[in-house]
Every structure is written in structure tokens, then in C-alpha cells.
Coordinates of C-alpha atoms (C1' of nucleotides) in Angstrom, one line a residue:
Chain A
M675 CA 71.8 -3.2 -82.4
T676 CA 68.4 -1.8 -81.9
I677 CA 67.6 -4.4 -79.3
P678 CA 65.6 -2.8 -76.5
A679 CA 67.7 -4.5 -73.9
P680 CA 64.9 -5.0 -71.3
A681 CA 66.8 -5.3 -68.1
P682 CA 70.5 -6.0 -68.3
L683 CA 70.9 -5.6 -64.6
P684 CA 68.4 -7.4 -62.4
D685 CA 69.7 -5.3 -59.5
P686 CA 67.9 -2.0 -58.9
S687 CA 67.7 -3.0 -55.3
S688 CA 69.9 -0.8 -53.2
A689 CA 72.2 1.4 -55.2
P690 CA 70.3 4.3 -56.9
R691 CA 72.3 3.5 -60.1
Q692 CA 72.8 6.0 -62.9
A693 CA 74.7 9.2 -62.6
P694 CA 78.0 8.7 -60.8
L695 CA 77.9 12.4 -60.3
T696 CA 80.6 15.0 -60.1
A697 CA 80.3 17.6 -57.4
S698 CA 77.9 20.2 -58.7
G699 CA 76.0 17.5 -60.5
E700 CA 75.1 16.1 -57.2
M701 CA 73.4 19.4 -56.4
R702 CA 71.4 19.2 -59.5
R703 CA 70.3 15.8 -58.6
A704 CA 69.1 17.0 -55.3
E705 CA 67.4 20.0 -56.9
I706 CA 65.5 17.6 -59.2
L707 CA 64.5 15.5 -56.3
E708 CA 63.3 18.4 -54.3
A709 CA 61.3 19.9 -57.2
A710 CA 59.8 16.5 -58.0
A711 CA 58.8 16.0 -54.4
T712 CA 57.1 19.4 -54.3
L713 CA 55.2 18.8 -57.5
F714 CA 54.2 15.3 -56.6
D715 CA 52.9 16.7 -53.4
E716 CA 51.0 19.5 -55.0
L717 CA 49.7 17.8 -58.2
G718 CA 50.2 14.1 -57.6
F719 CA 52.5 11.8 -59.4
H720 CA 50.7 11.5 -62.7
R721 CA 49.7 15.0 -63.2
T722 CA 53.4 16.0 -62.7
T723 CA 55.1 15.8 -66.1
T724 CA 58.8 15.4 -66.3
A725 CA 58.8 18.6 -68.3
A726 CA 57.3 20.4 -65.3
I727 CA 60.0 19.0 -63.1
A728 CA 62.6 20.2 -65.5
E729 CA 61.0 23.6 -65.8
R730 CA 60.9 24.0 -62.0
V731 CA 64.6 23.2 -61.8
G732 CA 65.3 25.4 -64.7
T733 CA 66.7 22.8 -67.0
A734 CA 65.6 20.9 -70.0
K735 CA 63.7 17.7 -69.7
A736 CA 66.5 15.7 -71.2
T737 CA 68.7 16.9 -68.3
V738 CA 66.3 15.2 -65.9
Y739 CA 66.9 12.0 -67.8
H740 CA 70.6 12.6 -67.5
Y741 CA 70.2 12.1 -63.7
F742 CA 67.4 9.6 -63.6
R743 CA 66.7 6.7 -65.8
A744 CA 63.0 7.0 -65.6
K745 CA 60.3 9.0 -63.9
H746 CA 59.6 6.3 -61.4
D747 CA 63.3 6.3 -60.4
I748 CA 62.8 9.8 -59.0
L749 CA 59.9 8.5 -57.0
Y750 CA 62.0 5.7 -55.7
A751 CA 64.8 8.0 -54.7
I752 CA 62.5 10.2 -52.7
H753 CA 61.1 7.1 -51.1
D754 CA 64.5 5.8 -50.3
E755 CA 65.7 9.1 -48.8
W756 CA 62.8 9.2 -46.4
I757 CA 63.1 5.7 -45.1
D758 CA 66.9 6.0 -44.8
G759 CA 66.3 9.1 -42.7
L760 CA 64.0 7.3 -40.4
L761 CA 66.4 4.3 -40.0
A762 CA 69.3 6.6 -39.3
L763 CA 67.3 8.4 -36.6
F764 CA 66.3 5.1 -35.1
D765 CA 69.9 4.0 -34.9
A766 CA 70.9 7.2 -33.2
T767 CA 68.1 6.7 -30.7
T768 CA 69.0 3.2 -29.8
E769 CA 72.6 4.2 -29.4
A770 CA 71.6 6.7 -26.7
T771 CA 69.1 4.6 -24.8
D772 CA 67.7 1.1 -24.2
D773 CA 64.4 2.2 -22.7
P774 CA 61.6 1.0 -24.9
V775 CA 59.4 3.8 -23.9
Q776 CA 62.0 6.3 -24.8
I777 CA 62.5 4.6 -28.1
V778 CA 58.9 4.7 -29.0
R779 CA 58.7 8.3 -27.9
S780 CA 61.6 9.0 -30.3
V781 CA 59.9 7.2 -33.1
A782 CA 56.8 9.3 -32.8
H783 CA 59.0 12.4 -32.6
D784 CA 61.1 11.4 -35.7
I785 CA 58.1 10.7 -37.9
V786 CA 56.2 13.9 -37.1
A787 CA 59.5 15.9 -37.4
L788 CA 60.1 14.5 -40.8
I789 CA 56.6 15.3 -41.8
D790 CA 57.2 18.8 -40.7
E791 CA 60.6 19.0 -42.4
K792 CA 59.7 17.5 -45.8
P793 CA 56.0 17.5 -46.3
G794 CA 56.2 16.8 -49.9
H795 CA 58.2 13.6 -49.4
V796 CA 55.8 12.1 -47.1
R797 CA 52.9 11.9 -49.4
V798 CA 55.1 10.3 -52.0
F799 CA 56.1 7.8 -49.5
F800 CA 52.6 6.8 -48.5
E801 CA 50.4 7.5 -51.5
Y802 CA 52.6 6.8 -54.5
F803 CA 54.3 3.7 -53.3
R804 CA 52.3 1.5 -55.7
E805 CA 53.2 3.6 -58.7
L806 CA 56.6 2.1 -58.5
P807 CA 57.2 -0.9 -60.8
P808 CA 57.1 -4.2 -59.0
E809 CA 60.8 -4.6 -58.5
L810 CA 61.3 -1.2 -57.0
Q811 CA 58.3 -1.7 -54.8
K812 CA 59.8 -4.9 -53.5
S813 CA 63.1 -3.4 -52.6
A814 CA 61.4 -0.4 -51.1
K815 CA 59.3 -2.7 -49.0
V816 CA 62.3 -4.4 -47.5
K817 CA 63.5 -1.2 -45.8
R818 CA 60.0 -0.3 -44.8
D819 CA 59.5 -3.7 -43.2
R820 CA 62.8 -3.4 -41.5
Y821 CA 61.8 -0.1 -39.8
E822 CA 58.4 -1.5 -38.8
G823 CA 60.1 -4.6 -37.4
L824 CA 62.5 -2.5 -35.3
V825 CA 59.7 -0.6 -33.8
E826 CA 57.6 -3.6 -33.1
A827 CA 60.6 -5.2 -31.5
A828 CA 61.0 -2.2 -29.2
I829 CA 57.4 -2.4 -28.2
L830 CA 57.7 -6.1 -27.5
Q831 CA 60.8 -5.4 -25.4
G832 CA 58.7 -2.9 -23.4
M833 CA 56.2 -5.7 -22.7
K834 CA 59.0 -8.0 -21.5
D835 CA 60.3 -5.2 -19.3
G836 CA 56.8 -4.7 -17.9
V837 CA 56.4 -1.1 -18.9
I838 CA 54.0 -1.9 -21.7
A839 CA 50.9 -4.0 -21.1
W840 CA 50.8 -7.4 -22.9
Q841 CA 48.9 -7.3 -26.1
D842 CA 49.4 -8.0 -29.8
P843 CA 52.6 -6.1 -30.5
R844 CA 51.8 -5.9 -34.2
T845 CA 48.5 -4.2 -33.7
A846 CA 50.1 -1.9 -31.1
S847 CA 52.9 -0.9 -33.4
F848 CA 50.5 -0.2 -36.2
A849 CA 48.4 1.9 -33.9
L850 CA 51.5 4.0 -33.3
F851 CA 52.3 4.2 -36.9
G852 CA 48.8 5.0 -37.8
M853 CA 48.6 7.9 -35.4
C854 CA 51.9 9.3 -36.4
N855 CA 51.9 8.7 -40.1
W856 CA 48.3 10.0 -40.4
A857 CA 49.6 13.4 -39.3
Y858 CA 50.7 14.0 -42.9
Q859 CA 47.0 14.3 -43.7
W860 CA 46.3 17.1 -41.3
Y861 CA 49.4 18.5 -39.7
R862 CA 50.7 21.7 -41.5
P863 CA 54.1 23.2 -40.7
G864 CA 53.6 26.7 -39.2
G865 CA 50.2 25.9 -37.9
K866 CA 48.8 26.1 -34.4
L867 CA 50.9 23.3 -33.1
T868 CA 54.6 22.6 -33.5
H869 CA 55.6 19.2 -34.6
E870 CA 57.0 18.5 -31.1
E871 CA 53.6 19.3 -29.6
V872 CA 51.9 17.0 -32.0
S873 CA 54.2 14.1 -31.4
D874 CA 54.1 14.6 -27.6
Q875 CA 50.3 14.5 -27.7
L876 CA 50.2 11.5 -29.9
F877 CA 52.7 9.7 -27.8
A878 CA 50.8 10.5 -24.7
I879 CA 47.7 9.0 -26.2
F880 CA 49.5 6.0 -27.3
L881 CA 51.0 5.4 -23.9
S882 CA 48.2 6.5 -21.6
G883 CA 45.1 6.9 -23.7
V884 CA 42.6 9.7 -23.8
G885 CA 40.5 8.4 -21.0
S886 CA 40.2 10.7 -18.0
R887 CA 42.1 9.5 -14.9
A888 CA 38.7 9.0 -13.3
L889 CA 37.9 6.0 -15.3
L890 CA 41.3 4.4 -15.6
G891 CA 41.2 0.9 -14.4
R892 CA 37.8 0.5 -16.0
G893 CA 39.6 -0.5 -19.1
A894 CA 38.4 -0.6 -22.7
D895 CA 35.7 -3.2 -22.3
A896 CA 33.0 -0.9 -21.1
Chain B
M791 CA 21.8 18.8 -82.2
T792 CA 25.4 17.7 -82.0
I793 CA 26.2 20.3 -79.4
P794 CA 28.6 18.7 -76.9
A795 CA 26.8 20.4 -74.0
P796 CA 29.8 20.7 -71.7
A797 CA 28.1 21.1 -68.4
P798 CA 24.5 22.2 -68.4
L799 CA 24.3 21.7 -64.7
P800 CA 27.0 23.2 -62.5
D801 CA 25.9 20.8 -59.8
P802 CA 28.0 17.7 -59.6
S803 CA 27.9 18.1 -55.8
S804 CA 25.5 15.5 -54.4
A805 CA 23.6 13.7 -57.1
P806 CA 25.7 11.2 -59.0
R807 CA 24.1 12.5 -62.2
Q808 CA 24.1 10.5 -65.4
A809 CA 22.2 7.3 -65.9
P810 CA 18.8 7.5 -64.3
L811 CA 18.9 3.8 -64.4
T812 CA 16.2 1.2 -64.9
A813 CA 16.3 -1.8 -62.6
S814 CA 18.9 -4.1 -64.1
G815 CA 20.9 -1.2 -65.2
E816 CA 21.4 -0.3 -61.6
M817 CA 23.1 -3.7 -61.2
R818 CA 25.4 -3.0 -64.0
R819 CA 26.3 0.2 -62.5
A820 CA 27.1 -1.5 -59.2
E821 CA 29.2 -4.1 -61.0
I822 CA 31.2 -1.4 -62.7
L823 CA 31.8 0.3 -59.4
E824 CA 32.9 -2.9 -57.8
A825 CA 35.2 -3.9 -60.7
A826 CA 36.7 -0.4 -60.7
A827 CA 37.3 -0.4 -57.0
T828 CA 39.0 -3.8 -57.2
L829 CA 41.2 -2.7 -60.0
F830 CA 42.0 0.6 -58.5
D831 CA 43.0 -1.2 -55.4
E832 CA 45.2 -3.7 -57.2
L833 CA 46.8 -1.5 -59.9
G834 CA 46.2 2.0 -58.8
F835 CA 43.9 4.5 -60.5
H836 CA 46.1 5.4 -63.4
R837 CA 47.2 2.0 -64.4
T838 CA 43.6 0.9 -64.5
T839 CA 42.3 1.6 -67.9
T840 CA 38.6 2.0 -68.5
A841 CA 39.0 -0.8 -71.0
A842 CA 40.2 -3.0 -68.2
I843 CA 37.2 -2.1 -66.1
A844 CA 34.9 -2.9 -68.9
E845 CA 36.6 -6.2 -69.6
R846 CA 36.3 -7.2 -65.9
V847 CA 32.6 -6.5 -66.0
G848 CA 32.3 -8.3 -69.3
T849 CA 31.1 -5.4 -71.3
A850 CA 32.5 -3.0 -73.8
K851 CA 34.3 0.2 -72.8
A852 CA 31.5 2.3 -74.3
T853 CA 29.1 0.7 -71.9
V854 CA 31.1 2.0 -69.0
Y855 CA 30.7 5.4 -70.4
H856 CA 27.0 4.8 -70.7
Y857 CA 26.9 4.7 -66.9
F858 CA 29.6 7.2 -66.0
R859 CA 30.4 10.4 -67.7
A860 CA 34.1 10.1 -67.1
K861 CA 36.6 7.9 -65.4
H862 CA 36.9 10.2 -62.4
D863 CA 33.2 10.0 -61.9
I864 CA 33.6 6.4 -61.0
L865 CA 36.2 7.4 -58.5
Y866 CA 33.9 9.9 -57.0
A867 CA 31.1 7.4 -56.8
I868 CA 33.2 5.0 -54.9
H869 CA 34.3 7.8 -52.6
D870 CA 30.8 8.9 -52.0
E871 CA 29.5 5.4 -51.3
W872 CA 32.2 5.0 -48.6
I873 CA 31.6 8.2 -46.8
D874 CA 27.8 7.8 -47.0
G875 CA 28.2 4.5 -45.4
L876 CA 30.2 5.9 -42.5
L877 CA 27.7 8.8 -42.0
A878 CA 24.8 6.4 -41.9
L879 CA 26.5 4.2 -39.4
F880 CA 27.3 7.2 -37.3
D881 CA 23.6 8.3 -37.3
A882 CA 22.5 4.8 -36.3
T883 CA 24.9 4.9 -33.4
T884 CA 23.9 8.3 -32.1
E885 CA 20.3 7.3 -32.2
A886 CA 21.1 4.4 -29.9
T887 CA 23.3 6.1 -27.4
D888 CA 24.5 9.5 -26.1
D889 CA 27.6 8.1 -24.4
P890 CA 30.7 9.7 -26.1
V891 CA 32.8 6.7 -25.2
Q892 CA 30.4 4.4 -26.9
I893 CA 30.2 6.6 -29.9
V894 CA 33.9 6.7 -30.3
R895 CA 34.0 2.9 -29.9
S896 CA 31.4 2.6 -32.6
V897 CA 33.4 4.8 -34.9
A898 CA 36.4 2.7 -34.5
H899 CA 34.3 -0.4 -35.2
D900 CA 32.6 1.1 -38.2
I901 CA 35.8 2.1 -39.9
V902 CA 37.6 -1.2 -39.5
A903 CA 34.5 -3.1 -40.4
L904 CA 34.2 -1.1 -43.6
I905 CA 37.8 -1.8 -44.3
D906 CA 37.1 -5.4 -43.8
E907 CA 34.0 -5.3 -46.0
K908 CA 35.3 -3.3 -48.9
P909 CA 39.0 -3.3 -48.9
G910 CA 39.3 -1.9 -52.4
H911 CA 37.1 1.1 -51.7
V912 CA 39.2 2.3 -48.9
R913 CA 42.4 2.8 -50.7
V914 CA 40.5 4.8 -53.3
F915 CA 39.1 6.9 -50.5
F916 CA 42.5 7.7 -49.0
E917 CA 44.9 7.6 -51.8
Y918 CA 43.1 8.7 -54.9
F919 CA 41.2 11.6 -53.5
R920 CA 43.5 14.1 -55.2
E921 CA 43.0 12.5 -58.5
L922 CA 39.5 13.9 -58.5
P923 CA 39.1 17.2 -60.4
P924 CA 38.9 20.2 -58.1
E925 CA 35.1 20.5 -58.0
L926 CA 34.6 16.9 -57.1
Q927 CA 37.3 17.1 -54.6
K928 CA 35.6 20.0 -53.0
S929 CA 32.2 18.4 -52.7
A930 CA 33.8 15.2 -51.5
K931 CA 35.7 17.1 -48.8
V932 CA 32.4 18.5 -47.5
K933 CA 31.2 15.1 -46.4
R934 CA 34.5 14.1 -45.2
D935 CA 34.8 17.2 -43.0
R936 CA 31.3 16.6 -41.7
Y937 CA 32.2 13.1 -40.5
E938 CA 35.4 14.3 -38.9
G939 CA 33.5 17.1 -37.2
L940 CA 31.0 14.8 -35.8
V941 CA 33.6 12.6 -34.3
E942 CA 35.5 15.5 -32.9
A943 CA 32.3 16.8 -31.4
A944 CA 31.7 13.5 -29.7
I945 CA 35.2 13.5 -28.2
L946 CA 34.7 17.1 -27.0
Q947 CA 31.5 16.0 -25.3
G948 CA 33.4 13.3 -23.6
M949 CA 35.7 15.8 -22.1
K950 CA 32.8 17.9 -20.9
D951 CA 31.3 14.8 -19.4
G952 CA 34.5 14.1 -17.7
V953 CA 35.1 10.7 -19.2
I954 CA 37.8 11.9 -21.6
A955 CA 40.8 13.9 -20.3
W956 CA 41.0 17.5 -21.4
Q957 CA 43.3 17.9 -24.4
D958 CA 43.3 19.2 -27.9
P959 CA 40.2 17.5 -29.4
R960 CA 41.5 17.9 -32.9
T961 CA 44.7 16.0 -32.2
A962 CA 42.8 13.4 -30.3
S963 CA 40.3 12.8 -33.1
F964 CA 43.0 12.6 -35.7
A965 CA 44.8 10.1 -33.5
L966 CA 41.7 8.0 -33.5
F967 CA 41.3 8.4 -37.3
G968 CA 45.0 7.6 -37.8
M969 CA 44.9 4.4 -35.9
C970 CA 41.7 3.2 -37.5
N971 CA 42.2 4.4 -41.0
W972 CA 45.8 3.1 -41.1
A973 CA 44.4 -0.3 -40.7
Y974 CA 43.8 -0.4 -44.5
Q975 CA 47.5 -0.6 -44.8
W976 CA 48.0 -3.7 -42.9
Y977 CA 44.7 -5.4 -42.0
R978 CA 43.7 -8.2 -44.3
P979 CA 40.3 -9.8 -44.2
G980 CA 40.6 -13.4 -43.3
G981 CA 43.8 -12.9 -41.5
K982 CA 44.8 -13.7 -37.9
L983 CA 42.5 -11.1 -36.4
T984 CA 38.9 -10.4 -37.1
H985 CA 38.0 -6.8 -37.7
E986 CA 36.2 -6.7 -34.4
E987 CA 39.4 -7.8 -32.6
V988 CA 41.3 -5.1 -34.4
S989 CA 38.9 -2.3 -33.6
D990 CA 38.6 -3.4 -30.0
Q991 CA 42.3 -3.3 -29.6
L992 CA 42.7 0.0 -31.3
F993 CA 39.9 1.5 -29.2
A994 CA 41.5 0.1 -26.1
I995 CA 44.7 1.8 -26.9
F996 CA 43.0 5.0 -27.8
L997 CA 41.1 5.1 -24.5
S998 CA 43.7 3.6 -22.1
G999 CA 47.0 3.5 -23.9
V1000 CA 49.5 0.7 -24.2
G1001 CA 51.3 1.5 -20.9
S1002 CA 51.1 -1.2 -18.3
R1003 CA 48.9 -0.5 -15.3
A1004 CA 52.1 -0.4 -13.2
L1005 CA 53.2 3.0 -14.6
L1006 CA 49.8 4.6 -15.1
G1007 CA 49.7 7.9 -13.4
R1008 CA 53.3 8.5 -14.5
G1009 CA 51.8 10.0 -17.6
A1010 CA 53.5 10.6 -20.9
D1011 CA 56.1 13.1 -19.8
A1012 CA 58.7 10.6 -18.6
Chain C
dC47 C1' 3.2 -3.5 -85.9
dA48 C1' 5.2 1.1 -85.2
dT49 C1' 7.6 3.7 -81.9
dT50 C1' 10.6 4.5 -78.3
dC51 C1' 14.2 4.2 -75.3
dA52 C1' 17.8 2.0 -72.3
dG53 C1' 21.3 -1.2 -72.7
dC54 C1' 25.0 -2.1 -75.3
dC55 C1' 29.0 -2.0 -78.5
dG56 C1' 32.9 -1.8 -82.6
dA57 C1' 35.6 1.3 -84.4
dC58 C1' 37.8 5.3 -84.3
dC59 C1' 40.4 9.6 -82.8
dG60 C1' 43.5 13.0 -80.9
dG61 C1' 46.3 14.7 -77.2
dT62 C1' 49.4 13.7 -74.0
dG63 C1' 53.7 12.8 -72.1
dG64 C1' 57.5 9.5 -71.1
dG65 C1' 61.5 8.7 -73.1
dC66 C1' 65.4 9.0 -76.6
dC67 C1' 68.6 10.6 -80.2
dG68 C1' 72.2 13.1 -81.6
dG69 C1' 74.4 16.5 -80.5
dT70 C1' 77.0 21.2 -78.3
dC71 C1' 79.8 23.2 -74.7
dG72 C1' 83.3 23.9 -71.4
dA73 C1' 86.6 22.4 -68.2
dA74 C1' 90.0 19.4 -66.9
dT75 C1' 93.9 16.4 -68.2
dC76 C1' 98.2 15.1 -70.6
Chain D
dG1221 C1' 96.1 22.0 -78.7
dA1222 C1' 94.1 17.5 -78.8
dT1223 C1' 91.3 14.4 -76.2
dT1224 C1' 88.0 13.1 -72.9
dC1225 C1' 84.0 13.3 -70.3
dG1226 C1' 80.1 15.1 -67.8
dA1227 C1' 76.6 18.6 -67.9
dC1228 C1' 73.2 20.0 -70.7
dC1229 C1' 69.5 20.3 -74.3
dG1230 C1' 66.2 21.0 -78.8
dG1231 C1' 63.5 18.3 -81.2
dC1232 C1' 61.2 14.4 -82.2
dC1233 C1' 58.7 9.9 -81.8
dC1234 C1' 55.0 7.0 -80.8
dA1235 C1' 52.3 4.1 -77.7
dC1236 C1' 48.7 4.5 -75.0
dC1237 C1' 44.3 5.6 -73.2
dG1238 C1' 40.2 8.6 -72.2
dG1239 C1' 36.5 9.6 -74.5
dT1240 C1' 33.1 9.8 -78.6
dC1241 C1' 30.2 8.5 -82.5
dG1242 C1' 26.9 6.2 -84.8
dG1243 C1' 24.3 2.4 -84.7
dC1244 C1' 22.3 -2.2 -83.3
dT1245 C1' 19.1 -4.8 -80.4
dG1246 C1' 15.1 -6.2 -77.7
dA1247 C1' 11.6 -5.3 -74.6
dA1248 C1' 8.0 -2.4 -73.3
dT1249 C1' 4.2 0.8 -74.7
dG1250 C1' 0.2 2.3 -77.5

DNA sequence: CATTCAGCCGACCGGTGGGCCGGTCGAATC
DNA sequence: GATTCGACCGGCCCACCGGTCGGCTGAATG
């Protein structure tokens, strides 16, 4: 009867679940996601109440719960959308080229472009990951790790091809991610630089460093 | 008498306020800070209750409030400690050398070393900044900006000296910060690499890039 | 030995906000 | 025109947690 029914399905992994959705309902769902992402970005996850999300969409709070089982499911959906976007872009790139350097260049471009396109979503992705309940965190991490693994593999391939110097591929890939992901902290759409300019510059640094040509060959161990 | 006295001093800026502290009390304060940082790191700011902090220290919740006016004051203190540490290390470096390259190298080292030393504090610094109330955020940002400005200035000096190639110093400095700061996401003390190894590798990438010597001169615009 | 003051705490409170209940409405469908 | 089903919502509940209050203790201080 009034049994709480803790977790009938131990499968929140891939499918978003809840809300099979009928046409226009899908739009509402997207609206809620967008409103939530914006608010999470502006106020942070906790200061954003579900009522505020509803208000921004122009519906009642209960409607939000018609589309999402819980507040953190919204968070998860935003997260998922972002990483799926990156994975899709990666696939498109590797279908077009095998060159590791080009792949890495595309990765930098994709990340900064996505930061430009959906600024709100990015902060969610990076800062509110741990607000997810453990199971959701786990299944989110799977995709995340997949993407990181793909990029690291591309870098490793570059080393085998002789276009990237031998070094720890893990550190190298995290250096790339660091530079690009960090852009969400300072890059602002409509600012002085376009996202293409930013990713080009970051990629150039990643590939060739900031050192002047004059001291190239001197290496890092000064 | 029983006047709440909301905020007699509109000056939360620098001084931590509250708790002048007498000897052993200062230790308690540090213990609370440490416990809070650890819990914030593990659970996140909001899931960490002040009761949990107290319990970890082995005192009552009210004791925590004897040392800190509010939960977010603890957050601020952690933040402040971290940035003060970085600024002090920077000062020490610039007293020892004028070489921009060496300064940048030290910055990378300092950041990763601090991540190694106080892993809990770092996440607080980067992820819970916006949990601070506006005024505290503002005064925290001042120090943050100062540090960033110092590093950017060093990089700019390097360009003037001809040891760093001309480019947007802002992007360059954020690339450096990105690489180093991001380490808190993946670097684990006691892992395969020491923090020195990590910062050396990151600095090498920042200065010379990952490209193999074979294609140097080809530049980034492939 | 009286006073003071920091350290410390048990017990309490009140607001907040996630989440649910029980429903209405309107458009398909048969 | 009866049935169904998804979109939608007003109103409510209640656990939880930040923060406070009033008071105890013991070591200095005089």
C-alpha cells in the first residue's frame, strides 16, 4: 500500500526514464531543461528551487515533476546531453579523418564551441557532478571516461605516428582537457575572442607551447 | 542586550572576524577547517551538515558556531587560506628570480603541490566559490584576480624578454591555469606520479607543446 | 575565594523546499 | 457520447538543517 518502494528498477543507467512524451510534451521537457540549466548556472544547483524552474518555464511545480522524477534527474539529463554532444562530435571527426593531430584539434574546437553554445550546461557538467546521487554519478562517469579514453587513445596514436612526442599520454590528455575545459571559467560568448580563436590558440599552445622559437630545442628542463 | 546585532562591521573583507582565539582555541579552529574541507570534498558543500563537521571534530555543533559565524564563513576561510598560500609562494619566487620562465615554472609547481598537499581545499576553491554570499564572493575574487594578474604579468614580461612568443597573454595564462588547476580533477596524492612530475610535465607542455621535434616549425595551423 | 572569560554544549526552533496527492481539462479514439 | 490518457496544477506535508539560546565548566587573574 503505502510502501515507499525505494528502487523498483535498479536501472537508471542509460535511458532517461519517465515521461514517454508526446510531441509537444517533448518541447516542454526541453524548455524545463533549458530553464534549469540557466538557473543552475546563475544561482547554483541548490539555490535553484524547483519552483523557480517551473516559474521560468511558466508552469506549475507539479508539472516539472511530471517530466522529471526528481530534481537531480534534471541535473543528470543536462549532464547527459552535454556528454552525448561531445561523443557525437568526436564520432563525426573520426569518420572524416585519421590524423591524430586533426582529431585533437577538433576536440579542442568542440569543447570550446560547446562552452560557447551552452554556457549554462557546462558549469552543471563540471561543478554539480557530485550533486548527483551515487548511481547516477556512476553511470555519468562511464560516458565521461569513454570520451576521455578516446582522446587519450588519439594522443597515443599520435605518438606512435611520430607526430606527438613520447610522454605520459594520460597527463598529456588531461593537459588538453584542462586548458579547454577551464575556458568555461573565463570565456564569455560575445567577448573579445570568438570560440574559434580561443580553441585555435589553446590548441597551438598544446601542440607547440608558448615558448618563443628562439629557445625551442632548449626544452622544458631549464 | 539581546539585540541580534546583525552586522556592526561592514567589513568581512580581509580579517576572518569572529573568535579572537586563545592558543588552543586556534587549534580547534584549524581542526574545524580541516574537517570541513575534507567533508566538503567528499560530500559537497550542501550535503555536509554543520553537525557532521562538529561530529568529525568531536565537538558539539554549537562549538562550531563558536568559531565561525556561519557555515559559509568556514567556506570562505578555506578559500582564503588557499589563495593566501599561493600568493605567499609567488612572492617567495619573485624574490628569488626575475626570469619569467622560472616564475611560470614555479607557479605550475606551486599549484600542483598545493593540490597534492590539501586536496580537499582545492575543490572548495574551485567548485564552491559561488556558494559564498555575494560580499564574500567579491572579496574572495579580489585576491583571486590579483594572483591571476601577477601570473599574466609574468607571461607578458616573458614576451617582452623574447623568451615567450607573442600572443594573447590572457589566453596563455588561462591555458596555464587550466592545465594546472584541472589537476585536482585527476591527480591523486600517492598515485603513479608525484606532484613534481606532474607539474614538470605540464610546464613542459605549456612551454614547448606536445608536438614531436620533427614537426616543430610547422606550427599549429596545419 | 570571587570574578571573569573562553571553550564548550544540549536542547530547541523555524523556514525552506523537495516531492506528492488528488484532481481537472481537452483532445483523440472507437 | 463514453472512454482514455497525457498535460497540467493548487495545495499540502514534513524532514531536515542552519542557526540560536542559555547555561555549564575550569583555568587564569586579582
